[in-house]
Amino acid sequence: MTTAARVAAVVAKWCQADAADLTADTRLEDLDLDSLSRLEAALGLQREFGVSIDDTRMNDAETIADVVDIVETSPAKAADGS
Amino acid sequence: MTAVLIGLGSALPEREVGNDELAARLGVTPDWIERRTGIRARRFADATTPTSALAAEAARAALADADTKPSEVDAFLVATYTPDHQIPATAPLAAARLGLACPAFDVNAACSGFVYALATAAGLIATGARRVLVAGAETASTLTDPGDRTVHPLFGDGAGAVLLRAGEPDEDGALLALDLGADGTGAASLIAPGSASRARLATGTERPQPDPSTYYMAMDGREVFLQAVAHMTASSRAALDRAGLKPAEVDRICGHQANIRILRAVADELGADHDRLLVDLDRTGNTGAASIPLALDRARREGRLEGGHTVLLTAFGGGFTWGSALLRWPGTAQHPRSAT
């Protein structure tokens, strides 16, 4: 599975969407994401990819492609889980 | 000596307030509240039911549960951030209702208060107390702006209590490990300045006038979510490490009942199935320091707690404060009414 597909699967879980309907250009504001959903998705992405995501970047993301970029450029999580 | 749980009780005010009752006034739908929080209803106390009355009712139930007389209690703690008064503390008031003649004092660690009070009780038991009664009690509805749709629907009133006795670490009911923490740099994210001393200093001490605009609780929900998940997870892991246990060995997780989404996120971070979560917030909302014992009492009634279960308690609240405790759920020998 590509990074983009894995990102779509995680984001879809938090907005009750079908991952297959999410493309790189899908705008997050068009999805059913409330204020906490982006934080929940960020936690889910951290677990899925073993990275540490800056929640302010996640808050600023506009499209699925932006989220993929955040995942690919975030540092690996420290061994202690922080 | 180790603290061993031998009694549990809870109390709720009569008036139930459903989302439908609040939604119209707040300009939202009942479903909007439930989807964001998992809360469908909460209880609101009336003028005849102060925090001390709820604490006493829950504590009386915990004493009865353990067939223990008030004269056998060596200390009584009430965890609350909604005390009846600034002076006296709520615990002596509740103690008077119960006929207790022992030391009685409050613990305020906001929504983490019950875990902090458990830790305090364990300390008292370690230094000689035989039986310590611990209540968490709130009339949190008094501290929320009825027009604030982001805060008002979240909170409810109620109380829960446990009775602990001195025992051995290998008994069912034993408190296995504790972890507490605080970070006051986060104070502004969850605060109710109210009419406490700082507000009175600000308005002048000659004729202090509480500023109504600062009376109610203000909360940065996003920041609180982030910090709650991070600290409840880390604190749970710290308590597990101290007990030599892994998350997979936890049978039930009883988190502070603030928001179902925080509870699920903590379970996800710990790698625990959501069906191990004990949930009470759907019918009671966030009852502050009362939420953990209220959720435990409901879970016991519903048959979700069995003797020997490893139970993780974890909480987060204003301060910020956080805390976790691990205990082995009491069996019928320690806890007569568990069998009924």
GROMACS .gro file of C-alpha atoms in nm:
model
  422
    1MET     CA    1   0.000   0.000   0.000
    2THR     CA    2   0.137   0.345  -0.087
    3THR     CA    3   0.189   0.614   0.174
    4ALA     CA    4  -0.095   0.811   0.017
    5ALA     CA    5  -0.334   0.516   0.047
    6ARG     CA    6  -0.234   0.454   0.407
    7VAL     CA    7  -0.283   0.825   0.489
    8ALA     CA    8  -0.624   0.817   0.320
    9ALA     CA    9  -0.722   0.511   0.524
   10VAL     CA   10  -0.634   0.682   0.853
   11VAL     CA   11  -0.801   1.014   0.764
   12ALA     CA   12  -1.111   0.833   0.636
   13LYS     CA   13  -1.154   0.663   0.972
   14TRP     CA   14  -1.191   0.999   1.147
   15CYS     CA   15  -1.441   1.151   0.906
   16GLN     CA   16  -1.662   0.849   0.835
   17ALA     CA   17  -1.557   0.859   0.469
   18ASP     CA   18  -1.461   0.582   0.229
   19ALA     CA   19  -1.082   0.587   0.186
   20ALA     CA   20  -1.126   0.507  -0.184
   21ASP     CA   21  -1.303   0.841  -0.229
   22LEU     CA   22  -1.008   1.039  -0.091
   23THR     CA   23  -0.755   1.161  -0.348
   24ALA     CA   24  -0.445   1.378  -0.317
   25ASP     CA   25  -0.657   1.680  -0.408
   26THR     CA   26  -0.939   1.612  -0.162
   27ARG     CA   27  -0.979   1.919   0.055
   28LEU     CA   28  -0.997   1.850   0.428
   29GLU     CA   29  -1.254   2.126   0.474
   30ASP     CA   30  -1.489   1.927   0.252
   31LEU     CA   31  -1.471   1.629   0.485
   32ASP     CA   32  -1.675   1.583   0.802
   33LEU     CA   33  -1.385   1.673   1.032
   34ASP     CA   34  -1.457   1.877   1.345
   35SER     CA   35  -1.198   2.053   1.561
   36LEU     CA   36  -1.084   1.738   1.736
   37SER     CA   37  -1.088   1.512   1.429
   38ARG     CA   38  -0.763   1.652   1.292
   39LEU     CA   39  -0.595   1.582   1.626
   40GLU     CA   40  -0.738   1.230   1.629
   41ALA     CA   41  -0.618   1.176   1.273
   42ALA     CA   42  -0.272   1.307   1.368
   43LEU     CA   43  -0.253   1.056   1.655
   44GLY     CA   44  -0.365   0.781   1.418
   45LEU     CA   45  -0.099   0.881   1.164
   46GLN     CA   46   0.168   0.883   1.434
   47ARG     CA   47   0.078   0.527   1.527
   48GLU     CA   48   0.051   0.413   1.165
   49PHE     CA   49   0.383   0.561   1.052
   50GLY     CA   50   0.584   0.576   1.376
   51VAL     CA   51   0.645   0.949   1.333
   52SER     CA   52   0.600   1.247   1.562
   53ILE     CA   53   0.360   1.496   1.401
   54ASP     CA   54   0.352   1.868   1.487
   55ASP     CA   55  -0.018   1.930   1.549
   56THR     CA   56   0.004   2.289   1.422
   57ARG     CA   57   0.115   2.158   1.079
   58MET     CA   58  -0.176   1.916   1.085
   59ASN     CA   59  -0.409   2.202   1.168
   60ASP     CA   60  -0.284   2.400   0.867
   61ALA     CA   61  -0.310   2.114   0.617
   62GLU     CA   62  -0.555   2.185   0.335
   63THR     CA   63  -0.551   1.867   0.127
   64ILE     CA   64  -0.473   1.497   0.158
   65ALA     CA   65  -0.149   1.571  -0.034
   66ASP     CA   66  -0.052   1.813   0.244
   67VAL     CA   67  -0.108   1.539   0.501
   68VAL     CA   68   0.106   1.296   0.301
   69ASP     CA   69   0.381   1.561   0.296
   70ILE     CA   70   0.354   1.604   0.676
   71VAL     CA   71   0.389   1.228   0.728
   72GLU     CA   72   0.688   1.204   0.491
   73THR     CA   73   0.873   1.498   0.649
   74SER     CA   74   0.797   1.431   1.018
   75PRO     CA   75   1.074   1.290   1.238
   76ALA     CA   76   1.063   0.932   1.361
   77LYS     CA   77   0.910   0.892   1.706
   78ALA     CA   78   1.159   0.865   1.992
   79ALA     CA   79   1.202   0.520   2.147
   80ASP     CA   80   1.026   0.629   2.466
   81GLY     CA   81   0.712   0.704   2.267
   82SER     CA   82   0.737   1.083   2.302
   83MET     CA   83   0.056  -0.156   5.451
   84THR     CA   84  -0.116  -0.146   5.115
   85ALA     CA   85  -0.450   0.023   5.048
   86VAL     CA   86  -0.721  -0.231   4.961
   87LEU     CA   87  -1.056  -0.129   4.813
   88ILE     CA   88  -1.344  -0.277   5.013
   89GLY     CA   89  -1.641  -0.050   4.940
   90LEU     CA   90  -1.784   0.153   4.652
   91GLY     CA   91  -2.084   0.381   4.618
   92SER     CA   92  -2.219   0.670   4.413
   93ALA     CA   93  -2.487   0.936   4.412
   94LEU     CA   94  -2.654   1.142   4.140
   95PRO     CA   95  -2.896   1.434   4.168
   96GLU     CA   96  -3.248   1.352   4.052
   97ARG     CA   97  -3.278   1.596   3.764
   98GLU     CA   98  -3.157   1.451   3.435
   99VAL     CA   99  -3.089   1.701   3.157
  100GLY     CA  100  -3.083   1.553   2.808
  101ASN     CA  101  -2.908   1.702   2.507
  102ASP     CA  102  -3.245   1.801   2.364
  103GLU     CA  103  -3.308   2.033   2.660
  104LEU     CA  104  -2.975   2.214   2.613
  105ALA     CA  105  -2.947   2.205   2.235
  106ALA     CA  106  -3.222   2.453   2.149
  107ARG     CA  107  -3.093   2.716   2.391
  108LEU     CA  108  -2.735   2.673   2.269
  109GLY     CA  109  -2.824   2.685   1.900
  110VAL     CA  110  -2.701   2.333   1.825
  111THR     CA  111  -2.864   1.993   1.774
  112PRO     CA  112  -2.868   1.711   2.031
  113ASP     CA  113  -2.668   1.505   1.784
  114TRP     CA  114  -2.403   1.779   1.756
  115ILE     CA  115  -2.335   1.745   2.129
  116GLU     CA  116  -2.329   1.367   2.122
  117ARG     CA  117  -2.102   1.336   1.818
  118ARG     CA  118  -1.845   1.574   1.968
  119THR     CA  119  -1.845   1.428   2.317
  120GLY     CA  120  -2.033   1.099   2.348
  121ILE     CA  121  -2.257   1.267   2.607
  122ARG     CA  122  -2.635   1.219   2.584
  123ALA     CA  123  -2.745   1.338   2.929
  124ARG     CA  124  -2.613   1.472   3.257
  125ARG     CA  125  -2.758   1.542   3.603
  126PHE     CA  126  -2.793   1.891   3.750
  127ALA     CA  127  -2.818   1.939   4.126
  128ASP     CA  128  -3.080   2.168   4.279
  129ALA     CA  129  -3.034   2.416   4.564
  130THR     CA  130  -3.095   2.148   4.827
  131THR     CA  131  -2.816   1.925   4.695
  132PRO     CA  132  -2.477   2.089   4.748
  133THR     CA  133  -2.150   1.907   4.676
  134SER     CA  134  -2.131   1.803   5.044
  135ALA     CA  135  -2.470   1.628   5.023
  136LEU     CA  136  -2.366   1.433   4.713
  137ALA     CA  137  -2.032   1.341   4.874
  138ALA     CA  138  -2.209   1.222   5.188
  139GLU     CA  139  -2.462   1.014   4.996
  140ALA     CA  140  -2.193   0.840   4.790
  141ALA     CA  141  -1.975   0.787   5.098
  142ARG     CA  142  -2.269   0.642   5.292
  143ALA     CA  143  -2.324   0.394   5.011
  144ALA     CA  144  -1.954   0.297   5.012
  145LEU     CA  145  -1.967   0.238   5.390
  146ALA     CA  146  -2.279   0.024   5.357
  147ASP     CA  147  -2.118  -0.167   5.072
  148ALA     CA  148  -1.835  -0.267   5.305
  149ASP     CA  149  -2.057  -0.317   5.614
  150THR     CA  150  -1.848  -0.055   5.790
  151LYS     CA  151  -1.967   0.184   6.062
  152PRO     CA  152  -1.880   0.556   6.054
  153SER     CA  153  -1.693   0.510   6.385
  154GLU     CA  154  -1.449   0.274   6.211
  155VAL     CA  155  -1.328   0.538   5.960
  156ASP     CA  156  -0.989   0.694   6.038
  157ALA     CA  157  -0.990   0.968   5.773
  158PHE     CA  158  -1.228   1.114   5.513
  159LEU     CA  159  -1.114   1.289   5.195
  160VAL     CA  160  -1.330   1.471   4.943
  161ALA     CA  161  -1.184   1.545   4.603
  162THR     CA  162  -1.365   1.842   4.451
  163TYR     CA  163  -1.315   2.166   4.261
  164THR     CA  164  -1.671   2.278   4.335
  165PRO     CA  165  -1.667   2.299   4.716
  166ASP     CA  166  -1.974   2.425   4.902
  167HIS     CA  167  -1.769   2.716   5.040
  168GLN     CA  168  -1.415   2.847   5.053
  169ILE     CA  169  -1.425   2.787   5.428
  170PRO     CA  170  -1.492   2.528   5.552
  171ALA     CA  171  -1.372   2.254   5.322
  172THR     CA  172  -1.644   2.023   5.192
  173ALA     CA  173  -1.517   1.710   5.368
  174PRO     CA  174  -1.603   1.826   5.724
  175LEU     CA  175  -1.953   1.924   5.606
  176ALA     CA  176  -2.007   1.583   5.446
  177ALA     CA  177  -1.852   1.414   5.750
  178ALA     CA  178  -2.105   1.586   5.975
  179ARG     CA  179  -2.388   1.451   5.758
  180LEU     CA  180  -2.241   1.101   5.798
  181GLY     CA  181  -2.169   1.123   6.170
  182LEU     CA  182  -1.795   1.079   6.115
  183ALA     CA  183  -1.563   1.192   6.392
  184CYS     CA  184  -1.232   1.161   6.208
  185PRO     CA  185  -0.994   1.394   6.023
  186ALA     CA  186  -1.167   1.531   5.711
  187PHE     CA  187  -1.019   1.745   5.436
  188ASP     CA  188  -1.051   1.830   5.067
  189VAL     CA  189  -0.816   1.754   4.779
  190ASN     CA  190  -0.832   1.983   4.475
  191ALA     CA  191  -0.654   1.858   4.166
  192ALA     CA  192  -0.947   1.947   3.937
  193CYS     CA  193  -1.062   1.645   3.735
  194SER     CA  194  -0.760   1.441   3.853
  195GLY     CA  195  -0.872   1.490   4.214
  196PHE     CA  196  -1.000   1.139   4.274
  197VAL     CA  197  -0.668   0.978   4.179
  198TYR     CA  198  -0.480   1.233   4.389
  199ALA     CA  199  -0.710   1.158   4.683
  200LEU     CA  200  -0.656   0.784   4.638
  201ALA     CA  201  -0.281   0.844   4.652
  202THR     CA  202  -0.324   1.055   4.966
  203ALA     CA  203  -0.536   0.782   5.125
  204ALA     CA  204  -0.273   0.521   5.036
  205GLY     CA  205  -0.016   0.740   5.210
  206LEU     CA  206  -0.233   0.766   5.522
  207ILE     CA  207  -0.273   0.388   5.524
  208ALA     CA  208   0.101   0.340   5.479
  209THR     CA  209   0.154   0.549   5.793
  210GLY     CA  210  -0.100   0.378   6.017
  211ALA     CA  211  -0.460   0.458   5.920
  212ARG     CA  212  -0.676   0.144   5.903
  213ARG     CA  213  -0.975   0.267   5.704
  214VAL     CA  214  -0.989   0.574   5.481
  215LEU     CA  215  -1.300   0.694   5.302
  216VAL     CA  216  -1.246   0.881   4.973
  217ALA     CA  217  -1.520   1.065   4.784
  218GLY     CA  218  -1.507   1.257   4.457
  219ALA     CA  219  -1.797   1.501   4.437
  220GLU     CA  220  -1.892   1.793   4.215
  221THR     CA  221  -2.168   2.032   4.132
  222ALA     CA  222  -1.979   2.120   3.814
  223SER     CA  223  -2.294   2.261   3.652
  224THR     CA  224  -2.253   2.565   3.879
  225LEU     CA  225  -1.923   2.655   3.712
  226THR     CA  226  -2.029   2.657   3.347
  227ASP     CA  227  -2.184   2.944   3.152
  228PRO     CA  228  -2.534   2.823   3.049
  229GLY     CA  229  -2.484   3.007   2.719
  230ASP     CA  230  -2.147   2.851   2.631
  231ARG     CA  231  -2.212   2.567   2.389
  232THR     CA  232  -1.852   2.446   2.400
  233VAL     CA  233  -1.845   2.399   2.778
  234HIS     CA  234  -2.196   2.390   2.929
  235PRO     CA  235  -2.312   2.059   2.772
  236LEU     CA  236  -1.999   1.877   2.887
  237PHE     CA  237  -2.041   1.894   3.262
  238GLY     CA  238  -2.270   1.727   3.513
  239ASP     CA  239  -2.310   1.681   3.887
  240GLY     CA  240  -2.262   1.372   4.101
  241ALA     CA  241  -2.040   1.187   4.345
  242GLY     CA  242  -1.868   0.855   4.393
  243ALA     CA  243  -1.681   0.713   4.687
  244VAL     CA  244  -1.459   0.424   4.786
  245LEU     CA  245  -1.360   0.282   5.123
  246LEU     CA  246  -1.001   0.162   5.154
  247ARG     CA  247  -0.855  -0.046   5.435
  248ALA     CA  248  -0.502  -0.144   5.529
  249GLY     CA  249  -0.411  -0.476   5.371
  250GLU     CA  250  -0.156  -0.670   5.175
  251PRO     CA  251  -0.036  -0.617   4.817
  252ASP     CA  252  -0.135  -0.968   4.708
  253GLU     CA  253  -0.501  -0.928   4.807
  254ASP     CA  254  -0.776  -0.866   4.555
  255GLY     CA  255  -0.870  -0.498   4.588
  256ALA     CA  256  -0.507  -0.395   4.639
  257LEU     CA  257  -0.380  -0.070   4.496
  258LEU     CA  258  -0.084  -0.188   4.288
  259ALA     CA  259   0.075   0.134   4.162
  260LEU     CA  260   0.026   0.507   4.135
  261ASP     CA  261   0.155   0.788   3.917
  262LEU     CA  262   0.081   1.159   3.964
  263GLY     CA  263   0.192   1.469   3.776
  264ALA     CA  264   0.125   1.840   3.735
  265ASP     CA  265   0.228   2.124   3.505
  266GLY     CA  266   0.104   2.468   3.608
  267THR     CA  267   0.226   2.630   3.286
  268GLY     CA  268  -0.096   2.499   3.129
  269ALA     CA  269  -0.321   2.675   3.380
  270ALA     CA  270  -0.480   2.918   3.133
  271SER     CA  271  -0.612   2.636   2.913
  272LEU     CA  272  -0.863   2.525   3.173
  273ILE     CA  273  -0.951   2.784   3.433
  274ALA     CA  274  -1.236   2.922   3.639
  275PRO     CA  275  -1.101   3.236   3.810
  276GLY     CA  276  -1.434   3.277   3.987
  277SER     CA  277  -1.435   3.482   4.302
  278ALA     CA  278  -1.122   3.334   4.457
  279SER     CA  279  -0.844   3.536   4.616
  280ARG     CA  280  -0.671   3.651   4.300
  281ALA     CA  281  -0.995   3.794   4.163
  282ARG     CA  282  -1.055   3.971   4.494
  283LEU     CA  283  -0.704   4.115   4.492
  284ALA     CA  284  -0.766   4.244   4.142
  285THR     CA  285  -1.089   4.415   4.241
  286GLY     CA  286  -0.948   4.560   4.562
  287THR     CA  287  -0.975   4.422   4.910
  288GLU     CA  288  -1.183   4.703   5.057
  289ARG     CA  289  -1.508   4.594   4.896
  290PRO     CA  290  -1.429   4.299   4.670
  291GLN     CA  291  -1.678   4.245   4.387
  292PRO     CA  292  -1.645   3.923   4.190
  293ASP     CA  293  -1.625   3.995   3.818
  294PRO     CA  294  -1.908   3.793   3.659
  295SER     CA  295  -1.719   3.766   3.331
  296THR     CA  296  -1.454   3.551   3.500
  297TYR     CA  297  -1.691   3.344   3.706
  298TYR     CA  298  -1.733   3.055   3.464
  299MET     CA  299  -1.495   2.791   3.340
  300ALA     CA  300  -1.300   2.871   3.024
  301MET     CA  301  -1.145   2.587   2.830
  302ASP     CA  302  -0.922   2.553   2.524
  303GLY     CA  303  -1.071   2.225   2.409
  304ARG     CA  304  -0.807   2.151   2.149
  305GLU     CA  305  -0.515   2.203   2.386
  306VAL     CA  306  -0.688   2.008   2.662
  307PHE     CA  307  -0.751   1.716   2.424
  308LEU     CA  308  -0.386   1.707   2.318
  309GLN     CA  309  -0.247   1.733   2.670
  310ALA     CA  310  -0.503   1.491   2.816
  311VAL     CA  311  -0.426   1.217   2.566
  312ALA     CA  312  -0.049   1.263   2.601
  313HIS     CA  313  -0.042   1.274   2.981
  314MET     CA  314  -0.306   1.006   3.048
  315THR     CA  315  -0.117   0.774   2.814
  316ALA     CA  316   0.227   0.846   2.963
  317SER     CA  317   0.095   0.831   3.320
  318SER     CA  318  -0.081   0.500   3.251
  319ARG     CA  319   0.243   0.359   3.116
  320ALA     CA  320   0.434   0.485   3.422
  321ALA     CA  321   0.188   0.318   3.660
  322LEU     CA  322   0.201  -0.004   3.456
  323ASP     CA  323   0.582   0.000   3.464
  324ARG     CA  324   0.577   0.040   3.843
  325ALA     CA  325   0.344  -0.260   3.874
  326GLY     CA  326   0.549  -0.463   3.627
  327LEU     CA  327   0.249  -0.495   3.395
  328LYS     CA  328   0.194  -0.442   3.024
  329PRO     CA  329  -0.109  -0.266   2.870
  330ALA     CA  330  -0.227  -0.604   2.736
  331GLU     CA  331  -0.263  -0.725   3.096
  332VAL     CA  332  -0.517  -0.454   3.184
  333ASP     CA  333  -0.874  -0.588   3.191
  334ARG     CA  334  -1.057  -0.259   3.232
  335ILE     CA  335  -0.961   0.105   3.179
  336CYS     CA  336  -1.157   0.358   3.380
  337GLY     CA  337  -1.050   0.698   3.253
  338HIS     CA  338  -1.178   1.033   3.372
  339GLN     CA  339  -1.504   1.076   3.185
  340ALA     CA  340  -1.447   1.402   2.998
  341ASN     CA  341  -1.505   1.302   2.639
  342ILE     CA  342  -1.542   0.961   2.475
  343ARG     CA  343  -1.291   1.073   2.214
  344ILE     CA  344  -1.019   1.128   2.476
  345LEU     CA  345  -1.089   0.785   2.626
  346ARG     CA  346  -1.072   0.614   2.286
  347ALA     CA  347  -0.755   0.800   2.191
  348VAL     CA  348  -0.585   0.694   2.516
  349ALA     CA  349  -0.692   0.333   2.456
  350ASP     CA  350  -0.556   0.353   2.101
  351GLU     CA  351  -0.225   0.497   2.223
  352LEU     CA  352  -0.198   0.214   2.478
  353GLY     CA  353  -0.293  -0.043   2.215
  354ALA     CA  354  -0.602  -0.146   2.413
  355ASP     CA  355  -0.937  -0.249   2.266
  356HIS     CA  356  -1.215   0.004   2.316
  357ASP     CA  357  -1.430  -0.265   2.477
  358ARG     CA  358  -1.201  -0.252   2.780
  359LEU     CA  359  -1.304   0.110   2.844
  360LEU     CA  360  -1.557   0.174   3.120
  361VAL     CA  361  -1.791   0.448   2.999
  362ASP     CA  362  -2.037   0.646   3.208
  363LEU     CA  363  -2.018   0.989   3.043
  364ASP     CA  364  -2.304   0.908   2.806
  365ARG     CA  365  -2.551   0.947   3.094
  366THR     CA  366  -2.359   1.173   3.337
  367GLY     CA  367  -2.122   1.395   3.135
  368ASN     CA  368  -1.800   1.516   3.291
  369THR     CA  369  -1.850   1.498   3.667
  370GLY     CA  370  -1.495   1.607   3.751
  371ALA     CA  371  -1.341   1.429   4.048
  372ALA     CA  372  -1.655   1.214   4.076
  373SER     CA  373  -1.633   1.059   3.733
  374ILE     CA  374  -1.405   0.763   3.802
  375PRO     CA  375  -1.589   0.621   4.104
  376LEU     CA  376  -1.924   0.687   3.931
  377ALA     CA  377  -1.803   0.490   3.628
  378LEU     CA  378  -1.669   0.210   3.849
  379ASP     CA  379  -2.000   0.180   4.035
  380ARG     CA  380  -2.197   0.163   3.712
  381ALA     CA  381  -1.958  -0.095   3.564
  382ARG     CA  382  -1.994  -0.309   3.874
  383ARG     CA  383  -2.375  -0.290   3.858
  384GLU     CA  384  -2.361  -0.389   3.493
  385GLY     CA  385  -2.135  -0.686   3.567
  386ARG     CA  386  -1.833  -0.546   3.382
  387LEU     CA  387  -1.593  -0.580   3.677
  388GLU     CA  388  -1.493  -0.917   3.819
  389GLY     CA  389  -1.281  -1.009   4.120
  390GLY     CA  390  -0.916  -1.025   4.013
  391HIS     CA  391  -0.955  -0.792   3.715
  392THR     CA  392  -0.661  -0.557   3.668
  393VAL     CA  393  -0.817  -0.210   3.651
  394LEU     CA  394  -0.636   0.101   3.530
  395LEU     CA  395  -0.766   0.439   3.650
  396THR     CA  396  -0.633   0.743   3.465
  397ALA     CA  397  -0.730   1.108   3.485
  398PHE     CA  398  -0.638   1.452   3.357
  399GLY     CA  399  -0.763   1.793   3.463
  400GLY     CA  400  -0.705   2.161   3.511
  401GLY     CA  401  -0.367   2.262   3.643
  402PHE     CA  402  -0.272   2.078   3.441
  403THR     CA  403  -0.282   1.774   3.665
  404TRP     CA  404  -0.288   1.405   3.583
  405GLY     CA  405  -0.270   1.076   3.761
  406SER     CA  406  -0.310   0.702   3.719
  407ALA     CA  407  -0.367   0.412   3.954
  408LEU     CA  408  -0.371   0.038   3.905
  409LEU     CA  409  -0.570  -0.192   4.125
  410ARG     CA  410  -0.677  -0.551   4.136
  411TRP     CA  411  -1.056  -0.555   4.151
  412PRO     CA  412  -1.187  -0.692   4.481
  413GLY     CA  413  -1.353  -1.030   4.490
  414THR     CA  414  -1.643  -1.127   4.709
  415ALA     CA  415  -1.420  -1.183   5.013
  416GLN     CA  416  -1.315  -0.819   5.017
  417HIS     CA  417  -1.632  -0.678   4.878
  418PRO     CA  418  -1.949  -0.856   4.991
  419ARG     CA  419  -2.196  -0.697   4.754
  420SER     CA  420  -1.997  -0.764   4.437
  421ALA     CA  421  -2.165  -1.102   4.432
  422THR     CA  422  -2.519  -0.968   4.434
   0.00000   0.00000   0.00000
